Tab-separated table of C-alpha atoms in Angstrom:
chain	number	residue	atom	x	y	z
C	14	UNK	CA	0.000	0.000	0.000
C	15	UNK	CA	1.251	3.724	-0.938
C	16	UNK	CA	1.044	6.323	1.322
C	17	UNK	CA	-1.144	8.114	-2.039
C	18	UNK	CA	-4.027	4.894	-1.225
C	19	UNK	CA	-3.475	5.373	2.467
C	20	UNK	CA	-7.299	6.010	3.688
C	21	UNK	CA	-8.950	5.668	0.578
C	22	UNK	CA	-11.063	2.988	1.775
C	23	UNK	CA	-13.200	5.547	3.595
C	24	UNK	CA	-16.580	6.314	1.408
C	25	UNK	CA	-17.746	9.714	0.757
C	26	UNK	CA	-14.537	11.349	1.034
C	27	UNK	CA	-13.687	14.615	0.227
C	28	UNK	CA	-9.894	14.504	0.038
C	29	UNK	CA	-7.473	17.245	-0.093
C	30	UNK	CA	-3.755	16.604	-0.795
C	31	UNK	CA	-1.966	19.054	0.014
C	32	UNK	CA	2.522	18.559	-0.547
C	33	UNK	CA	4.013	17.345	2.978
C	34	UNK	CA	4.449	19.992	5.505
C	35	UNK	CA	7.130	19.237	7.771
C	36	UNK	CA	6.591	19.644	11.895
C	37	UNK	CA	8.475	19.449	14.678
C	38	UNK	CA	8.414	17.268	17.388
C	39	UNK	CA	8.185	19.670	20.145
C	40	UNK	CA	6.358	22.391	21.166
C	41	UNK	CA	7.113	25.322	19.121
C	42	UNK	CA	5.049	25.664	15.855
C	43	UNK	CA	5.691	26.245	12.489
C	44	UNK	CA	3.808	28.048	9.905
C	45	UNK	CA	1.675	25.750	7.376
C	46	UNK	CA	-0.383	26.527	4.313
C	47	UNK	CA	-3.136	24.721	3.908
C	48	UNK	CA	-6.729	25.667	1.877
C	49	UNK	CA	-9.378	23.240	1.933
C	50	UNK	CA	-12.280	24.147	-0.636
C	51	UNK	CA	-16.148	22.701	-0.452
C	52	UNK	CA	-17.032	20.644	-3.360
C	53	UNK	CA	-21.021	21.559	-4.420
C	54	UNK	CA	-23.284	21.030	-2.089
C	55	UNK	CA	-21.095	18.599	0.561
C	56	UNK	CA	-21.855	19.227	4.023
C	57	UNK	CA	-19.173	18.020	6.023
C	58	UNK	CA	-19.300	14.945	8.439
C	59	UNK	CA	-16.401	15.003	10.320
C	60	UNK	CA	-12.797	16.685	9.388
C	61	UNK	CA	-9.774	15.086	9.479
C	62	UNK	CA	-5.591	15.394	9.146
C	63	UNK	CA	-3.834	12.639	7.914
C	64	UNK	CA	0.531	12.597	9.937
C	65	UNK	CA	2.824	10.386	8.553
C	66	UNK	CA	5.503	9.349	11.668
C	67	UNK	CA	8.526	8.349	10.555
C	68	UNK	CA	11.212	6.447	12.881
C	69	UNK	CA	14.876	8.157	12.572
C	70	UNK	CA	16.433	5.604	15.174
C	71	UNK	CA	17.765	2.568	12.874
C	72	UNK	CA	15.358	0.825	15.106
C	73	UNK	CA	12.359	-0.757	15.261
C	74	UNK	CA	9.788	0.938	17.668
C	75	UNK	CA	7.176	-0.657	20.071
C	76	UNK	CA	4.275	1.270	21.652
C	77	UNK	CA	5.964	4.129	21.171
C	78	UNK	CA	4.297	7.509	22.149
C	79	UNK	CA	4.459	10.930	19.480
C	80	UNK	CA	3.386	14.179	19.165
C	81	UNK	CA	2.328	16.291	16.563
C	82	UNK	CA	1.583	20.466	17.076
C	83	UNK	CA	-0.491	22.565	14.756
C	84	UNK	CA	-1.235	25.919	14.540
C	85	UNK	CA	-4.954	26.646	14.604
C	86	UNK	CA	-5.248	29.182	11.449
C	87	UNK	CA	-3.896	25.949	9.353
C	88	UNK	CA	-6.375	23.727	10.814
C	89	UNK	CA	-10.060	23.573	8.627
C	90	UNK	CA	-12.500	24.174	10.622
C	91	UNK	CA	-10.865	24.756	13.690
C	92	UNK	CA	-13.706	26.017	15.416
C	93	UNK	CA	-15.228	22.791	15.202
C	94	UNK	CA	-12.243	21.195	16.963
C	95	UNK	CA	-13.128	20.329	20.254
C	96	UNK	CA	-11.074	18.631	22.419
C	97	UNK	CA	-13.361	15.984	23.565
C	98	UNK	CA	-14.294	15.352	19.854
C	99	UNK	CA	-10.518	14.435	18.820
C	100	UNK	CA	-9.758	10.940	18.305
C	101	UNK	CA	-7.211	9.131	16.231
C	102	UNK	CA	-7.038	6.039	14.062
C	103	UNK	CA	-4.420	3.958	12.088
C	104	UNK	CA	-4.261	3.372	8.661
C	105	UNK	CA	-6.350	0.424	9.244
C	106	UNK	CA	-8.913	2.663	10.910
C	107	UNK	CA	-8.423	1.038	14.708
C	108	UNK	CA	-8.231	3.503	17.016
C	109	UNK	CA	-5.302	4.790	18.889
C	110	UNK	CA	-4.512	5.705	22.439
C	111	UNK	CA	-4.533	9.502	22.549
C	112	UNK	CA	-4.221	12.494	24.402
C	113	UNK	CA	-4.803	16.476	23.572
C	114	UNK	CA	-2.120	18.017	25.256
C	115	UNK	CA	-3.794	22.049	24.935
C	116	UNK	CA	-6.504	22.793	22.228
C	117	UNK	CA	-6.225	27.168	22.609
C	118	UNK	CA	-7.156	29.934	19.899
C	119	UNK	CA	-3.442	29.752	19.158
C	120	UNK	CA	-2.416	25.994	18.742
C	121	UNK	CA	-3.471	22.357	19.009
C	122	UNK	CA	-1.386	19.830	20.378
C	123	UNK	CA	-2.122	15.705	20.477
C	124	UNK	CA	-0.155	12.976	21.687
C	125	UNK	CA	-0.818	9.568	20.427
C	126	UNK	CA	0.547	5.843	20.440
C	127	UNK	CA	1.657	3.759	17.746
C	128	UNK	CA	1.504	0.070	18.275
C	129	UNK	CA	4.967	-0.707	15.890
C	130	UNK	CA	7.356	1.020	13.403
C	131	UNK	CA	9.998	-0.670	11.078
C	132	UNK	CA	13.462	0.853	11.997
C	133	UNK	CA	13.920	3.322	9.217
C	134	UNK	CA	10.268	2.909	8.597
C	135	UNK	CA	6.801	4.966	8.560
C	136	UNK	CA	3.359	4.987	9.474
C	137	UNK	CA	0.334	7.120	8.750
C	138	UNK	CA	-1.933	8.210	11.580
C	139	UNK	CA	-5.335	10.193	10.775
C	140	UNK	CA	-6.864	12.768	13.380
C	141	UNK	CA	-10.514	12.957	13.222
C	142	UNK	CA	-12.425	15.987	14.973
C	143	UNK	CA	-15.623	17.961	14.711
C	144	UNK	CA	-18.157	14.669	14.732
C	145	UNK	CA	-18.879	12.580	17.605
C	146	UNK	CA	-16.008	10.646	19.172
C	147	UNK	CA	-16.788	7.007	19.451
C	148	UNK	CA	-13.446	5.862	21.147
C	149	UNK	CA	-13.603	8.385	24.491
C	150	UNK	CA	-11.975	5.011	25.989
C	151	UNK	CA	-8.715	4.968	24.035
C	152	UNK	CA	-8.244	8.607	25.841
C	153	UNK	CA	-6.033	7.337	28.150
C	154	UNK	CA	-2.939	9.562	28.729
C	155	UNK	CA	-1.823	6.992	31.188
C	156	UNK	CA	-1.283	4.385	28.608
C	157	UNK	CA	1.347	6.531	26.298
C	158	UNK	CA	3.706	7.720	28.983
C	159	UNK	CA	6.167	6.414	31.331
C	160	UNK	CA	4.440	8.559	34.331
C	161	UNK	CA	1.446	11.002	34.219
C	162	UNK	CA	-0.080	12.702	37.032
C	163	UNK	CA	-2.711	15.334	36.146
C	164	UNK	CA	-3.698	16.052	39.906
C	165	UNK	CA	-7.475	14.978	39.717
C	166	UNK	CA	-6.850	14.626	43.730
C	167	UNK	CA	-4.379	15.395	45.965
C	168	UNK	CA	-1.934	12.707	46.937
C	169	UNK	CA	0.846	12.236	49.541
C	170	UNK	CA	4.262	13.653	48.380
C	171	UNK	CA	7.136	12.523	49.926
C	172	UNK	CA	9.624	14.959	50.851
C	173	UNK	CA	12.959	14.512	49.085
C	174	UNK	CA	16.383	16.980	50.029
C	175	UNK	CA	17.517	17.342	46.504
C	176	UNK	CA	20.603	19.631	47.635
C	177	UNK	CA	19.407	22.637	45.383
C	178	UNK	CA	19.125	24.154	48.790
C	179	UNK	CA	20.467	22.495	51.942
C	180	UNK	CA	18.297	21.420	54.573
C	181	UNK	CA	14.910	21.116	52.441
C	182	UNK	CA	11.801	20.697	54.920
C	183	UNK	CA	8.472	19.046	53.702
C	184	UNK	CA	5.227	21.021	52.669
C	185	UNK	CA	2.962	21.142	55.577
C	186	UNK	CA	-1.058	20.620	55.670
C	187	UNK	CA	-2.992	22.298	53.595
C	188	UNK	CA	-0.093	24.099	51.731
C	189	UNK	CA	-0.646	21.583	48.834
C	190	UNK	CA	-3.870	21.101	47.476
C	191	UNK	CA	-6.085	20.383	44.228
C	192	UNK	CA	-8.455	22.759	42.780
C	193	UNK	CA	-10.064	22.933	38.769
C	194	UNK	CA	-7.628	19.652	38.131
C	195	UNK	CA	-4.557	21.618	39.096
C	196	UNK	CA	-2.192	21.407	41.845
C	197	UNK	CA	-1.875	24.348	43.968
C	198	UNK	CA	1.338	25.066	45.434
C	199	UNK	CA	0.806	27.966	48.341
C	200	UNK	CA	3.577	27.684	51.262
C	201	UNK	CA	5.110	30.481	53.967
C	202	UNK	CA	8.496	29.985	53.917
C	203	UNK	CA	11.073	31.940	56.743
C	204	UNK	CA	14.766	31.893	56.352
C	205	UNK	CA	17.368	33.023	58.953
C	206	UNK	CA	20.889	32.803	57.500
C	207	UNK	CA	20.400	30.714	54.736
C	208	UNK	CA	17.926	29.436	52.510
C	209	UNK	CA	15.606	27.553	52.843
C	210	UNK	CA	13.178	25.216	50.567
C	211	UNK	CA	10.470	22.896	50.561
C	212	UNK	CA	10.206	19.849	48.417
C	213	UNK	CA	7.719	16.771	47.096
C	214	UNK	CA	8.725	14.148	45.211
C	215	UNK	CA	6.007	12.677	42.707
C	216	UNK	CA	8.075	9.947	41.459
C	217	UNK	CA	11.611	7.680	40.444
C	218	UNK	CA	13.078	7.116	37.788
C	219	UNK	CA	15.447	4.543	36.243
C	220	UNK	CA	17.488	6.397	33.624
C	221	UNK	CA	18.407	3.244	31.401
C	222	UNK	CA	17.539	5.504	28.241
C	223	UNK	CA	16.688	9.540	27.332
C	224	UNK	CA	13.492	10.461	28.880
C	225	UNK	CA	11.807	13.981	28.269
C	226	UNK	CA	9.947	15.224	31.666
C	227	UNK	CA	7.492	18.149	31.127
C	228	UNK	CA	5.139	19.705	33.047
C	229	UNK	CA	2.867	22.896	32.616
C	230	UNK	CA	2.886	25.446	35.213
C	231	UNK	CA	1.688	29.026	36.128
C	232	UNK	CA	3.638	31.454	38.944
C	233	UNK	CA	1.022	33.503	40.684
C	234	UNK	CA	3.264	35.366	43.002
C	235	UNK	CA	3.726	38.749	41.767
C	236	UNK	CA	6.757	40.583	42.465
C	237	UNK	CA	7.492	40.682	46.237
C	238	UNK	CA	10.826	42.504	46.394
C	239	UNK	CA	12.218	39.352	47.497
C	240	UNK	CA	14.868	36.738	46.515
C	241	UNK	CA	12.989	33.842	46.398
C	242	UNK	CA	11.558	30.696	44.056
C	243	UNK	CA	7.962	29.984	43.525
C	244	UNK	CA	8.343	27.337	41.610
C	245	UNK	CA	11.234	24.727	40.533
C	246	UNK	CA	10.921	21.287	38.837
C	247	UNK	CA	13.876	18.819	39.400
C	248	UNK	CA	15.430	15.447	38.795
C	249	UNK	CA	17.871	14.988	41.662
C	250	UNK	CA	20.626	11.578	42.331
C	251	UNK	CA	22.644	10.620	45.465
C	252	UNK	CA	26.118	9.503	44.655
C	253	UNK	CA	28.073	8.479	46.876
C	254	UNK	CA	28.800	11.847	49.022
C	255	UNK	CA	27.585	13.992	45.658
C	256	UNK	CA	24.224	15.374	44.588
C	257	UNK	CA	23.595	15.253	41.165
C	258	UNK	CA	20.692	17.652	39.783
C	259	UNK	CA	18.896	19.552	37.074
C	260	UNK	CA	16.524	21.957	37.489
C	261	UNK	CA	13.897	24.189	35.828
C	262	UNK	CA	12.828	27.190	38.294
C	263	UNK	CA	11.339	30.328	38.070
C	264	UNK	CA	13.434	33.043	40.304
C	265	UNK	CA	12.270	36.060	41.615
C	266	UNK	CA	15.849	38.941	42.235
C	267	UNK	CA	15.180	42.375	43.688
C	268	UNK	CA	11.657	42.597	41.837
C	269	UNK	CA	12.112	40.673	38.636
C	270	UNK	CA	11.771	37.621	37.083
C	271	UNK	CA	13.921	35.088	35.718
C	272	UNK	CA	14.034	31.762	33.935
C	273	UNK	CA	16.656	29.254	35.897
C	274	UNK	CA	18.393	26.376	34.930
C	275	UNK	CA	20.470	23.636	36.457
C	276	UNK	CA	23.642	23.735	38.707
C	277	UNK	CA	25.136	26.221	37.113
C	278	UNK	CA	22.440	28.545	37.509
C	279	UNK	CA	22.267	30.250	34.383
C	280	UNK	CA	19.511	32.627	34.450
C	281	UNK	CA	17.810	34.258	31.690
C	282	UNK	CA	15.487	37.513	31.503
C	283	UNK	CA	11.503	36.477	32.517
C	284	UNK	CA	9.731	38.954	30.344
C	285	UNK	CA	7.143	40.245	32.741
C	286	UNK	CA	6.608	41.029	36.407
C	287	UNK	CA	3.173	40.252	36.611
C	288	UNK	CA	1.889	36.414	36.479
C	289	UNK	CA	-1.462	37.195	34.808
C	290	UNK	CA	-2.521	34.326	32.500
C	291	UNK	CA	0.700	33.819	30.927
C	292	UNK	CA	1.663	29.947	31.371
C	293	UNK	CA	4.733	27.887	30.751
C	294	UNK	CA	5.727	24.447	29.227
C	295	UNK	CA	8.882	23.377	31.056
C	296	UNK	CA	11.546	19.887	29.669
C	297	UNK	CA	13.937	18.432	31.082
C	298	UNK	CA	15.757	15.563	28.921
C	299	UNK	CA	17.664	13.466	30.755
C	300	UNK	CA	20.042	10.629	30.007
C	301	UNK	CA	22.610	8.616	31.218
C	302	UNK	CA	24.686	10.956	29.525
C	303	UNK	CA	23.678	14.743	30.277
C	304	UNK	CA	20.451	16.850	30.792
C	305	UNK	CA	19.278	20.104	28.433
C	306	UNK	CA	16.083	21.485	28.286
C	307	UNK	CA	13.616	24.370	27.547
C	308	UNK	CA	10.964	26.400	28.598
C	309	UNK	CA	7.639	27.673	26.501
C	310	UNK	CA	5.960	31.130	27.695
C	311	UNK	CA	2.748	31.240	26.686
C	312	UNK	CA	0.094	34.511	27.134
C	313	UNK	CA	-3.551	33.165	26.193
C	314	UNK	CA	-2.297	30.799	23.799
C	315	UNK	CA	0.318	32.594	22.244
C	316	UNK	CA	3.777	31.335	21.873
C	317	UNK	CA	5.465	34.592	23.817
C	318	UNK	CA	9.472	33.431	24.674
C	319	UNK	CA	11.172	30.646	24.869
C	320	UNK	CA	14.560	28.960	26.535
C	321	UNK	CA	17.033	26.278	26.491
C	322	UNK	CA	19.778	25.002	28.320
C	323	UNK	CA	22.411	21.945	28.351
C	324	UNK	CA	24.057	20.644	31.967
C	325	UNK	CA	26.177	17.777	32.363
C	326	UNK	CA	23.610	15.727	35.020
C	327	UNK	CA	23.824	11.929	34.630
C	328	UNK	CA	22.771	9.155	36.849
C	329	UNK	CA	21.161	5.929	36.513
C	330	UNK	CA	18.226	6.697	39.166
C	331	UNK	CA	16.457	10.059	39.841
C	332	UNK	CA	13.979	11.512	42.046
C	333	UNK	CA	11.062	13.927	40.477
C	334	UNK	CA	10.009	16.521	42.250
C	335	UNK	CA	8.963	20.239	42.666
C	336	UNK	CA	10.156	22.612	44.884
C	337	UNK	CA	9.587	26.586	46.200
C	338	UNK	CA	12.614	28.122	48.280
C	339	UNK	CA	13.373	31.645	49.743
C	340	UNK	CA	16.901	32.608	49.847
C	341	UNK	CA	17.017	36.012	51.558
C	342	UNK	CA	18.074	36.581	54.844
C	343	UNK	CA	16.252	36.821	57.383
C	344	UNK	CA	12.196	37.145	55.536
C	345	UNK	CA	9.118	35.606	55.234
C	346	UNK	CA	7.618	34.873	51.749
C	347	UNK	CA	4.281	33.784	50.689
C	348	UNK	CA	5.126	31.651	47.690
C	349	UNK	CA	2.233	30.524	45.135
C	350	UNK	CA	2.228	28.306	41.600
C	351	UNK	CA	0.281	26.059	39.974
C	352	UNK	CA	0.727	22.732	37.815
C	353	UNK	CA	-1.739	21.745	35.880
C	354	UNK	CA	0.877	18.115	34.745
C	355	UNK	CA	3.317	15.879	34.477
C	356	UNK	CA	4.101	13.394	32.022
C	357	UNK	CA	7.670	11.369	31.549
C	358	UNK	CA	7.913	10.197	27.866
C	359	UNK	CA	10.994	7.595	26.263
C	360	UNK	CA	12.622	10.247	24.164
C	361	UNK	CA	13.459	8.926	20.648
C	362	UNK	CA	13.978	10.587	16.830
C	363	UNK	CA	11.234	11.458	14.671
C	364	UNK	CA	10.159	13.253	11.821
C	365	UNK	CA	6.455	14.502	11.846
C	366	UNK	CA	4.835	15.617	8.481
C	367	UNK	CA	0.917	16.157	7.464
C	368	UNK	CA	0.519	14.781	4.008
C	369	UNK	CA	-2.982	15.224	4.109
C	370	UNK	CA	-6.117	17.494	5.228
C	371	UNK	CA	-9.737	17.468	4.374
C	372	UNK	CA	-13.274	16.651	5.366
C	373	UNK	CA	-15.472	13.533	5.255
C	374	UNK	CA	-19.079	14.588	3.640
C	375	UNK	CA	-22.395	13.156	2.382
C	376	UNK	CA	-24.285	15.483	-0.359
C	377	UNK	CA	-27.392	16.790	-0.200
C-alpha cells in the first residue's frame, strides 16, 4: 500500500492533498499553508488530518508515544475542533490511544501511540475531529507515557532533600492542594541565615535511556521585592557523598523575574513582572549521559518566549520533584504556583509531516 491509497477505503470522502508539511516534534510551531475548498453542495461529516511518523532511530519501535503540534489558522475548521471530539485512528482505521495536550485559539497539540514502526520505517496516523467521538476510551494519557499525574486529587508527596538548597523541609497541611484539576502550590516559607526550601517528590526514575519530563505550570506570586523561588521542577541523584541535579525554576531577584536552569544557575530575563494568564511548558531531557532542556511562555495561547539550556547531570536513578525556596536573609515569603501536569515520555527521533487534510461529507 502507498502512502497516495493510504485512507482511501473511507466512502464519501472529500480529500485534499496538500505537498508534505514538515513539523516538529516539540512544542514550538511552524507556519503551514493549507486551503481546503467545499465541493457543491457537501456538508461536512467530520474533518480530518492525515501525519505520517517516521522512525529516525535505525530501530524498530514498540508502543511508542508521538506528538504532533499545529497551529490553529492551518487547521479547517478549527472552530469545530473540540477537544473531547478528537480521536485518532491507524491506517487500518483502529483507534489509537490519545491524548490532547492544549486545544487554545493559538495551537493544538495531540499525543498519540503507535503500536509498531519498522526501523527506518513509517506509518500514517489520521486525526478525526468535529463529529462525535466514538473511542472516548482509548483517551487514556496513562497508557502513552512512562508517568502522568494530572492532579485529579491530591496525593501524599514525599519529601525529598535534593541539595538545590540544603536542609529542604516538607510542605505542611494544607499548603498543597487540588483545585479545577490543578495542583496548587501555596507555602510560607522563613529563612534566617540561609535558605531555605520545601520539596515533594512525585516519582523515580530509572534512567536506562533519554526520557523527556514536562510539566505545565503558572507562577502567581507577583513581584514581592524578594529573593525567592515559587516554583522549581527537578530530577535529583545521590552519589556516593555527591548530589547530582537539574533543574527548571522560576526566580524572583530584587523585583524581577527570571528563567533558571540547572547547577550552574544560568539565568535568563523572565519577560514580565506580573503572572497574569501567561503559562509555561517546562523539559527536562535526561540521560545517562547529560540533561538540556527548555521552557515555553505562553500569554492566552500565544507562543510569547522561549529557553534552552544543556548541563552535564547523569545518573542511573532520579527523584522527580517540585520545589519553592526563599533565599534572603532573614524574611518571610508567601510563595504561590500552579501545575496543571506531568508526564515522563521515552525520548526517541522522529520526523512529523501532514501529508494530508480534508473533510469527510455526504451530499445533499
Amino acid at each position: 500500500m502507498t502512502r497516495r491509497h493510504v485512507f482511501l477505503k473511507f466512502a464519501g470522502l472529500l480529500f485534499v492533498l496538500i505537498s508534505a508539511l514538515a513539523l516538529t516534534p516539540a512544542f514550538s510551531v511552524p507556519s503551514i499553508n493549507v486551503n481546503v475548498q467545499p465541493i457543491g453542495a457537501c456538508t461536512a461529516e467530520r474533518y480530518y488530518i492525515d501525519v505520517n511518523i517516521t522512525n529516525l532511530e535505525g530501530r524498530p519501535l514498540t508502543n511508542q508515544t508521538f506528538n504532533v503540534t499545529i497551529p490553529a489558522d492551518r487547521i479547517p475548521a478549527y472552530s469545530k475542533l473540540k477537544a473531547g471530539n478528537v480521536y485518532v485512528v491507524d491506517e487500518n482505521g483502529k483507534p489509537l490511544y490519545y491524548w490532547v495536550m492544549r486545544k487554545t485559539s493559538k495551537v493544538f497539540t495531540v499525543f498519540f501511540r503507535v503500536p509498531y514502526i519498522d526501523a527506518n520505517g513509517w506509518k500514517v496516523v489520521r486525526i478525526y475531529y468535529g463529529s462525535r467521538n466514538h473511542y472516548r476510551g482509548y483517551r487514556k494519557p496513562t497508557n502513552l507515557f512512562v508517568y502522568f499525574e494530572s492532579f485529579s486529587r491530591l496525593k501524599n508527596y514525599s519529601h525529598v532533600n535534593t541539595g538545590i538548597f540544603p536542609n529542604s523541609k516538607s510542605f505542611q497541611s494544607g499548603e498543597l492542594r487540588v483545585s479545577r484539576n490543578r495542583l496548587v502550590i501555596d507555602s510560607t516559607i522563613s529563612t534566617g541565615l540561609f535558605p531555605t526550601a520545601k520539596e515533594a517528590q512525585l516519582t523515580t526514575l530509572r534512567i536506562d535511556g533519554s526520557y523527556d519530563i514536562v510539566f505545565k505550570f503558572r507562577r502567581g506570586s507577583n513581584a514581592q521585592s524578594s529573593n525567592s523561588y515559587p516554583f522549581y521542577m527537578f530530577v535529583y541523584a545521590k552519589v556516593g557523598n555527591t548530589n547530582r541535579y537539574d533543574y527548571i525554576g522560576i526566580h524572583e531577584s530584587n523585583s524581577a523575574f527570571y528563567f533558571e536552569f540547572g547547577d550552574n544557575r544560568g539565568r535568563t530575563y523572565e519577560t514580565s513582572a506580573k503572572a497574569g494568564k501567561q503559562y509555561y511548558l517546562g523539559r527536562i531531557l535526561v540521560s545517562p549521559h547529560g540533561s538540556s532542556g527548555s521552557v515555553e511562555k505562553f500569554s492566552n495561547g500565544a507562543l510569547v518566549d522561549s529557553y534552552s539550556f544543556k548541563n552535564k547531570f547523569g545518573s542511573r536513578d532520579v527523584s522527580v520533584g517540585f520545589g519553592q525556596a526563599n533565599a534572603d536573609f532573614f524574611t518571610t515569603v508567601n510563595l504561590l504556583a500552579y501545575v496543571d501536569w506531568v508526564y515522563i515520555v521515552k525520548h526517541v527521533n522522529y520526523d512529523v509531516r501532514i501529508v494530508g487534510m480534508g473533510a469527510e461529507c455526504s451530499c445533499n
